[in-house]
């Protein structure tokens, strides 16, 4: 029998300039750059992974930088915002830190957010990002070698807010995966997975334009499953229900599949267990890196093209490093 997902594995967005977004997520937000690799469907584009110290599933946010693309537009069926968890008493620190860096941040409406306190802001491409005051999960391992002190460091993902074309259809997919209805306020309905972190998915039942993918939009959210064998079971179940489901894919740091249910949202299922042919190490972090990942990781099938790939990718230095700022 299939086990419920404990919560999110990672969230992926489409952004613009790689340098600017490495500076934002790694510098301003203080996440660790875990992996510098390429989009496996387009190896002349970067795929950057950010997260906690070990890159534990449930902490990871990844981006596809595409500096030449037209700006995207959030809408249906898609995701409106990604939320990161921060310690409950750190919102004052974050308000000051963001202001010092010229990042506008507005308070969340706690009454409309089931009591959540936090800040709403945007990355350089316009992607909506939220910092939500939430207790750290048992497995939280914040990155403390960057510019944000441990007492205020991001504790991983909190959740996502989605704009499905059919909220009821999307709710059925979430419930199949193990999320349970928790509450609703206005046009926002909250579902929560049984895990202790990265467990929140809010569905918005409102009019919205159709999604136009591009910088400033979120591409997908992924939930955690145990291993490849479990993925194959989920693949069979989704096919039986007539959902649009991909084959199981080797992402080299994990295995995954993608599914679109009646609500139109793209959801990935990703394994907590690593792949046999991927680099070893705890979580998704590069085990050879003592700080931010600076080497370009390529899967074996791209090895012969490394010189070409590196010559075509834009160069960037990566996030700032150094002592935390109190």
PDB file of C-alpha atoms in Angstrom, residues 36-217:
ATOM      1  CA  UNK A  36      25.368  24.212 -10.176  1.00  0.00           C
ATOM      2  CA  UNK A  37      24.208  21.985 -13.012  1.00  0.00           C
ATOM      3  CA  UNK A  38      22.243  22.267 -16.264  1.00  0.00           C
ATOM      4  CA  UNK A  39      18.670  21.802 -17.399  1.00  0.00           C
ATOM      5  CA  UNK A  40      18.725  18.171 -18.530  1.00  0.00           C
ATOM      6  CA  UNK A  41      16.242  19.008 -21.318  1.00  0.00           C
ATOM      7  CA  UNK A  42      18.332  21.986 -22.474  1.00  0.00           C
ATOM      8  CA  UNK A  43      21.952  21.607 -21.424  1.00  0.00           C
ATOM      9  CA  UNK A  44      22.854  25.128 -22.538  1.00  0.00           C
ATOM     10  CA  UNK A  45      20.861  26.547 -19.612  1.00  0.00           C
ATOM     11  CA  UNK A  46      21.788  26.425 -15.939  1.00  0.00           C
ATOM     12  CA  UNK A  47      19.783  24.650 -13.255  1.00  0.00           C
ATOM     13  CA  UNK A  48      20.727  25.998  -9.822  1.00  0.00           C
ATOM     14  CA  UNK A  49      19.792  24.327  -6.531  1.00  0.00           C
ATOM     15  CA  UNK A  50      19.513  26.250  -3.236  1.00  0.00           C
ATOM     16  CA  UNK A  51      18.636  24.962   0.222  1.00  0.00           C
ATOM     17  CA  UNK A  52      19.765  24.267   3.755  1.00  0.00           C
ATOM     18  CA  UNK A  53      23.217  23.072   4.800  1.00  0.00           C
ATOM     19  CA  UNK A  54      22.789  19.520   3.484  1.00  0.00           C
ATOM     20  CA  UNK A  55      20.164  20.172   0.837  1.00  0.00           C
ATOM     21  CA  UNK A  56      17.669  18.026   2.714  1.00  0.00           C
ATOM     22  CA  UNK A  57      14.481  17.248   0.774  1.00  0.00           C
ATOM     23  CA  UNK A  58      11.942  19.790   1.982  1.00  0.00           C
ATOM     24  CA  UNK A  59      14.440  22.658   1.997  1.00  0.00           C
ATOM     25  CA  UNK A  60      15.285  22.950  -1.691  1.00  0.00           C
ATOM     26  CA  UNK A  61      14.380  25.696  -4.161  1.00  0.00           C
ATOM     27  CA  UNK A  62      15.738  25.393  -7.690  1.00  0.00           C
ATOM     28  CA  UNK A  63      15.769  27.829 -10.607  1.00  0.00           C
ATOM     29  CA  UNK A  64      16.122  27.702 -14.369  1.00  0.00           C
ATOM     30  CA  UNK A  65      17.823  30.993 -15.332  1.00  0.00           C
ATOM     31  CA  UNK A  66      16.737  32.179 -18.791  1.00  0.00           C
ATOM     32  CA  UNK A  67      17.948  35.768 -19.240  1.00  0.00           C
ATOM     33  CA  UNK A  68      16.730  36.039 -22.835  1.00  0.00           C
ATOM     34  CA  UNK A  69      13.137  34.914 -22.296  1.00  0.00           C
ATOM     35  CA  UNK A  70      10.133  37.202 -22.217  1.00  0.00           C
ATOM     36  CA  UNK A  71       8.790  37.799 -18.696  1.00  0.00           C
ATOM     37  CA  UNK A  72       6.284  35.247 -17.487  1.00  0.00           C
ATOM     38  CA  UNK A  73       2.890  35.845 -15.908  1.00  0.00           C
ATOM     39  CA  UNK A  74       1.635  33.866 -12.917  1.00  0.00           C
ATOM     40  CA  UNK A  75      -1.834  32.460 -13.438  1.00  0.00           C
ATOM     41  CA  UNK A  76      -3.939  29.366 -13.937  1.00  0.00           C
ATOM     42  CA  UNK A  77      -3.014  26.549 -13.756  1.00  0.00           C
ATOM     43  CA  UNK A  78       0.145  27.422 -11.853  1.00  0.00           C
ATOM     44  CA  UNK A  79       1.698  28.527  -8.606  1.00  0.00           C
ATOM     45  CA  UNK A  80       1.445  32.032  -7.189  1.00  0.00           C
ATOM     46  CA  UNK A  81       4.074  31.945  -4.428  1.00  0.00           C
ATOM     47  CA  UNK A  82       6.728  29.896  -2.673  1.00  0.00           C
ATOM     48  CA  UNK A  83       7.065  30.265   1.102  1.00  0.00           C
ATOM     49  CA  UNK A  84      10.177  29.679   3.207  1.00  0.00           C
ATOM     50  CA  UNK A  85      10.084  29.005   6.950  1.00  0.00           C
ATOM     51  CA  UNK A  86      12.003  31.342   9.260  1.00  0.00           C
ATOM     52  CA  UNK A  87      12.212  31.325  13.078  1.00  0.00           C
ATOM     53  CA  UNK A  88       9.160  32.914  14.743  1.00  0.00           C
ATOM     54  CA  UNK A  89      11.088  35.811  16.307  1.00  0.00           C
ATOM     55  CA  UNK A  90      13.131  36.693  13.196  1.00  0.00           C
ATOM     56  CA  UNK A  91      10.669  38.764  11.172  1.00  0.00           C
ATOM     57  CA  UNK A  92      12.092  42.056  12.472  1.00  0.00           C
ATOM     58  CA  UNK A  93      15.565  40.989  11.390  1.00  0.00           C
ATOM     59  CA  UNK A  94      14.306  40.048   7.943  1.00  0.00           C
ATOM     60  CA  UNK A  95      12.365  43.281   7.534  1.00  0.00           C
ATOM     61  CA  UNK A  96      15.524  45.284   8.230  1.00  0.00           C
ATOM     62  CA  UNK A  97      17.770  43.049   6.113  1.00  0.00           C
ATOM     63  CA  UNK A  98      15.507  43.274   3.082  1.00  0.00           C
ATOM     64  CA  UNK A  99      15.129  47.050   3.446  1.00  0.00           C
ATOM     65  CA  UNK A 100      18.923  47.442   3.638  1.00  0.00           C
ATOM     66  CA  UNK A 101      19.168  45.618   0.294  1.00  0.00           C
ATOM     67  CA  UNK A 102      16.419  47.600  -1.384  1.00  0.00           C
ATOM     68  CA  UNK A 103      13.922  44.712  -1.392  1.00  0.00           C
ATOM     69  CA  UNK A 104      10.353  45.774  -0.703  1.00  0.00           C
ATOM     70  CA  UNK A 105       8.524  43.524   1.748  1.00  0.00           C
ATOM     71  CA  UNK A 106       4.917  43.733   2.903  1.00  0.00           C
ATOM     72  CA  UNK A 107       3.409  41.942   5.902  1.00  0.00           C
ATOM     73  CA  UNK A 108       1.170  38.968   5.220  1.00  0.00           C
ATOM     74  CA  UNK A 109      -2.468  39.319   6.226  1.00  0.00           C
ATOM     75  CA  UNK A 110      -2.526  36.872   9.138  1.00  0.00           C
ATOM     76  CA  UNK A 111      -6.344  36.795   9.245  1.00  0.00           C
ATOM     77  CA  UNK A 112      -6.462  35.611   5.626  1.00  0.00           C
ATOM     78  CA  UNK A 113      -3.562  33.211   6.169  1.00  0.00           C
ATOM     79  CA  UNK A 114      -4.817  31.091   9.074  1.00  0.00           C
ATOM     80  CA  UNK A 115      -2.727  33.055  11.562  1.00  0.00           C
ATOM     81  CA  UNK A 116       0.526  32.899   9.584  1.00  0.00           C
ATOM     82  CA  UNK A 117       2.782  35.890  10.204  1.00  0.00           C
ATOM     83  CA  UNK A 118       5.331  36.740   7.574  1.00  0.00           C
ATOM     84  CA  UNK A 119       6.591  38.930   4.772  1.00  0.00           C
ATOM     85  CA  UNK A 120       5.770  38.974   1.062  1.00  0.00           C
ATOM     86  CA  UNK A 121       8.481  40.045  -1.388  1.00  0.00           C
ATOM     87  CA  UNK A 122       9.748  39.289  -4.890  1.00  0.00           C
ATOM     88  CA  UNK A 123      12.990  38.046  -6.426  1.00  0.00           C
ATOM     89  CA  UNK A 124      14.671  40.053  -9.229  1.00  0.00           C
ATOM     90  CA  UNK A 125      12.467  38.370 -11.863  1.00  0.00           C
ATOM     91  CA  UNK A 126       9.292  39.149  -9.923  1.00  0.00           C
ATOM     92  CA  UNK A 127       8.665  35.676  -8.492  1.00  0.00           C
ATOM     93  CA  UNK A 128       6.527  36.002  -5.359  1.00  0.00           C
ATOM     94  CA  UNK A 129       8.457  34.820  -2.308  1.00  0.00           C
ATOM     95  CA  UNK A 130       7.174  34.663   1.259  1.00  0.00           C
ATOM     96  CA  UNK A 131       8.979  34.331   4.581  1.00  0.00           C
ATOM     97  CA  UNK A 132       6.668  32.697   7.117  1.00  0.00           C
ATOM     98  CA  UNK A 133       7.342  32.562  10.857  1.00  0.00           C
ATOM     99  CA  UNK A 134       7.218  28.859  11.655  1.00  0.00           C
ATOM    100  CA  UNK A 135       8.932  26.494  14.102  1.00  0.00           C
ATOM    101  CA  UNK A 136      11.829  24.571  12.586  1.00  0.00           C
ATOM    102  CA  UNK A 137      11.186  20.961  11.636  1.00  0.00           C
ATOM    103  CA  UNK A 138      13.048  18.190  13.388  1.00  0.00           C
ATOM    104  CA  UNK A 139      15.384  17.754  10.410  1.00  0.00           C
ATOM    105  CA  UNK A 140      16.050  21.441   9.771  1.00  0.00           C
ATOM    106  CA  UNK A 141      19.745  22.134   9.197  1.00  0.00           C
ATOM    107  CA  UNK A 142      20.039  25.834   8.311  1.00  0.00           C
ATOM    108  CA  UNK A 143      23.007  27.110   6.332  1.00  0.00           C
ATOM    109  CA  UNK A 144      25.113  29.115   8.754  1.00  0.00           C
ATOM    110  CA  UNK A 145      28.302  29.736   6.746  1.00  0.00           C
ATOM    111  CA  UNK A 146      26.743  32.547   4.742  1.00  0.00           C
ATOM    112  CA  UNK A 147      25.709  36.108   5.582  1.00  0.00           C
ATOM    113  CA  UNK A 148      22.646  35.293   7.744  1.00  0.00           C
ATOM    114  CA  UNK A 149      23.188  34.382  11.416  1.00  0.00           C
ATOM    115  CA  UNK A 150      21.936  30.996  12.591  1.00  0.00           C
ATOM    116  CA  UNK A 151      19.250  32.521  14.815  1.00  0.00           C
ATOM    117  CA  UNK A 152      17.492  33.990  11.771  1.00  0.00           C
ATOM    118  CA  UNK A 153      18.453  31.603   8.943  1.00  0.00           C
ATOM    119  CA  UNK A 154      15.835  30.115   6.636  1.00  0.00           C
ATOM    120  CA  UNK A 155      14.719  26.711   7.953  1.00  0.00           C
ATOM    121  CA  UNK A 156      13.593  25.245   4.617  1.00  0.00           C
ATOM    122  CA  UNK A 157      10.386  25.409   2.659  1.00  0.00           C
ATOM    123  CA  UNK A 158       7.100  26.212   4.384  1.00  0.00           C
ATOM    124  CA  UNK A 159       4.801  25.615   1.413  1.00  0.00           C
ATOM    125  CA  UNK A 160       3.345  26.916  -1.827  1.00  0.00           C
ATOM    126  CA  UNK A 161       0.266  28.814  -2.946  1.00  0.00           C
ATOM    127  CA  UNK A 162      -1.352  27.478  -6.112  1.00  0.00           C
ATOM    128  CA  UNK A 163      -3.843  28.804  -8.668  1.00  0.00           C
ATOM    129  CA  UNK A 164      -5.440  25.670 -10.129  1.00  0.00           C
ATOM    130  CA  UNK A 165      -7.850  25.767 -13.031  1.00  0.00           C
ATOM    131  CA  UNK A 166     -10.080  23.406 -11.064  1.00  0.00           C
ATOM    132  CA  UNK A 167      -9.559  23.619  -7.281  1.00  0.00           C
ATOM    133  CA  UNK A 168     -11.707  20.539  -6.656  1.00  0.00           C
ATOM    134  CA  UNK A 169      -9.736  18.474  -9.141  1.00  0.00           C
ATOM    135  CA  UNK A 170      -6.455  19.608  -7.611  1.00  0.00           C
ATOM    136  CA  UNK A 171      -7.794  18.857  -4.122  1.00  0.00           C
ATOM    137  CA  UNK A 172      -8.455  15.278  -5.224  1.00  0.00           C
ATOM    138  CA  UNK A 173      -4.806  14.913  -6.323  1.00  0.00           C
ATOM    139  CA  UNK A 174      -3.547  16.352  -3.024  1.00  0.00           C
ATOM    140  CA  UNK A 175      -5.790  14.034  -1.033  1.00  0.00           C
ATOM    141  CA  UNK A 176      -4.577  11.062  -3.066  1.00  0.00           C
ATOM    142  CA  UNK A 177      -1.007  12.019  -2.163  1.00  0.00           C
ATOM    143  CA  UNK A 178      -1.890  12.258   1.539  1.00  0.00           C
ATOM    144  CA  UNK A 179      -2.626  15.952   2.083  1.00  0.00           C
ATOM    145  CA  UNK A 180      -5.656  16.683   4.242  1.00  0.00           C
ATOM    146  CA  UNK A 181      -8.055  19.606   4.184  1.00  0.00           C
ATOM    147  CA  UNK A 182      -7.254  21.884   7.125  1.00  0.00           C
ATOM    148  CA  UNK A 183      -9.097  25.192   6.807  1.00  0.00           C
ATOM    149  CA  UNK A 184     -10.382  27.870   4.464  1.00  0.00           C
ATOM    150  CA  UNK A 185     -10.580  31.638   4.635  1.00  0.00           C
ATOM    151  CA  UNK A 186     -12.155  33.635   1.832  1.00  0.00           C
ATOM    152  CA  UNK A 187     -10.874  32.213  -1.456  1.00  0.00           C
ATOM    153  CA  UNK A 188      -7.922  30.371   0.157  1.00  0.00           C
ATOM    154  CA  UNK A 189      -8.141  26.693   1.084  1.00  0.00           C
ATOM    155  CA  UNK A 190      -5.330  25.052   3.048  1.00  0.00           C
ATOM    156  CA  UNK A 191      -4.172  21.455   2.697  1.00  0.00           C
ATOM    157  CA  UNK A 192      -1.464  19.972   4.871  1.00  0.00           C
ATOM    158  CA  UNK A 193       0.671  16.860   4.509  1.00  0.00           C
ATOM    159  CA  UNK A 194       1.351  14.698   7.595  1.00  0.00           C
ATOM    160  CA  UNK A 195       5.062  15.597   7.851  1.00  0.00           C
ATOM    161  CA  UNK A 196       6.527  18.142  10.266  1.00  0.00           C
ATOM    162  CA  UNK A 197       8.025  20.490   7.653  1.00  0.00           C
ATOM    163  CA  UNK A 198       7.388  21.790   4.121  1.00  0.00           C
ATOM    164  CA  UNK A 199       3.847  20.491   4.445  1.00  0.00           C
ATOM    165  CA  UNK A 200       1.528  23.331   3.351  1.00  0.00           C
ATOM    166  CA  UNK A 201      -0.260  23.740   0.016  1.00  0.00           C
ATOM    167  CA  UNK A 202      -2.793  26.571  -0.259  1.00  0.00           C
ATOM    168  CA  UNK A 203      -5.250  26.532  -3.159  1.00  0.00           C
ATOM    169  CA  UNK A 204      -6.749  29.817  -4.392  1.00  0.00           C
ATOM    170  CA  UNK A 205     -10.272  29.638  -5.792  1.00  0.00           C
ATOM    171  CA  UNK A 206     -10.375  32.931  -7.674  1.00  0.00           C
ATOM    172  CA  UNK A 207     -10.455  34.396 -11.168  1.00  0.00           C
ATOM    173  CA  UNK A 208      -7.013  34.808 -12.709  1.00  0.00           C
ATOM    174  CA  UNK A 209      -5.349  35.109 -16.097  1.00  0.00           C
ATOM    175  CA  UNK A 210      -3.880  32.022 -17.683  1.00  0.00           C
ATOM    176  CA  UNK A 211      -0.295  31.153 -16.809  1.00  0.00           C
ATOM    177  CA  UNK A 212       2.403  32.315 -19.212  1.00  0.00           C
ATOM    178  CA  UNK A 213       5.637  30.542 -18.351  1.00  0.00           C
ATOM    179  CA  UNK A 214       8.777  32.619 -18.175  1.00  0.00           C
ATOM    180  CA  UNK A 215      10.978  34.473 -15.698  1.00  0.00           C
ATOM    181  CA  UNK A 216       8.994  35.394 -12.624  1.00  0.00           C
ATOM    182  CA  UNK A 217       6.856  32.234 -12.550  1.00  0.00           C
TER     183      UNK A 217
END
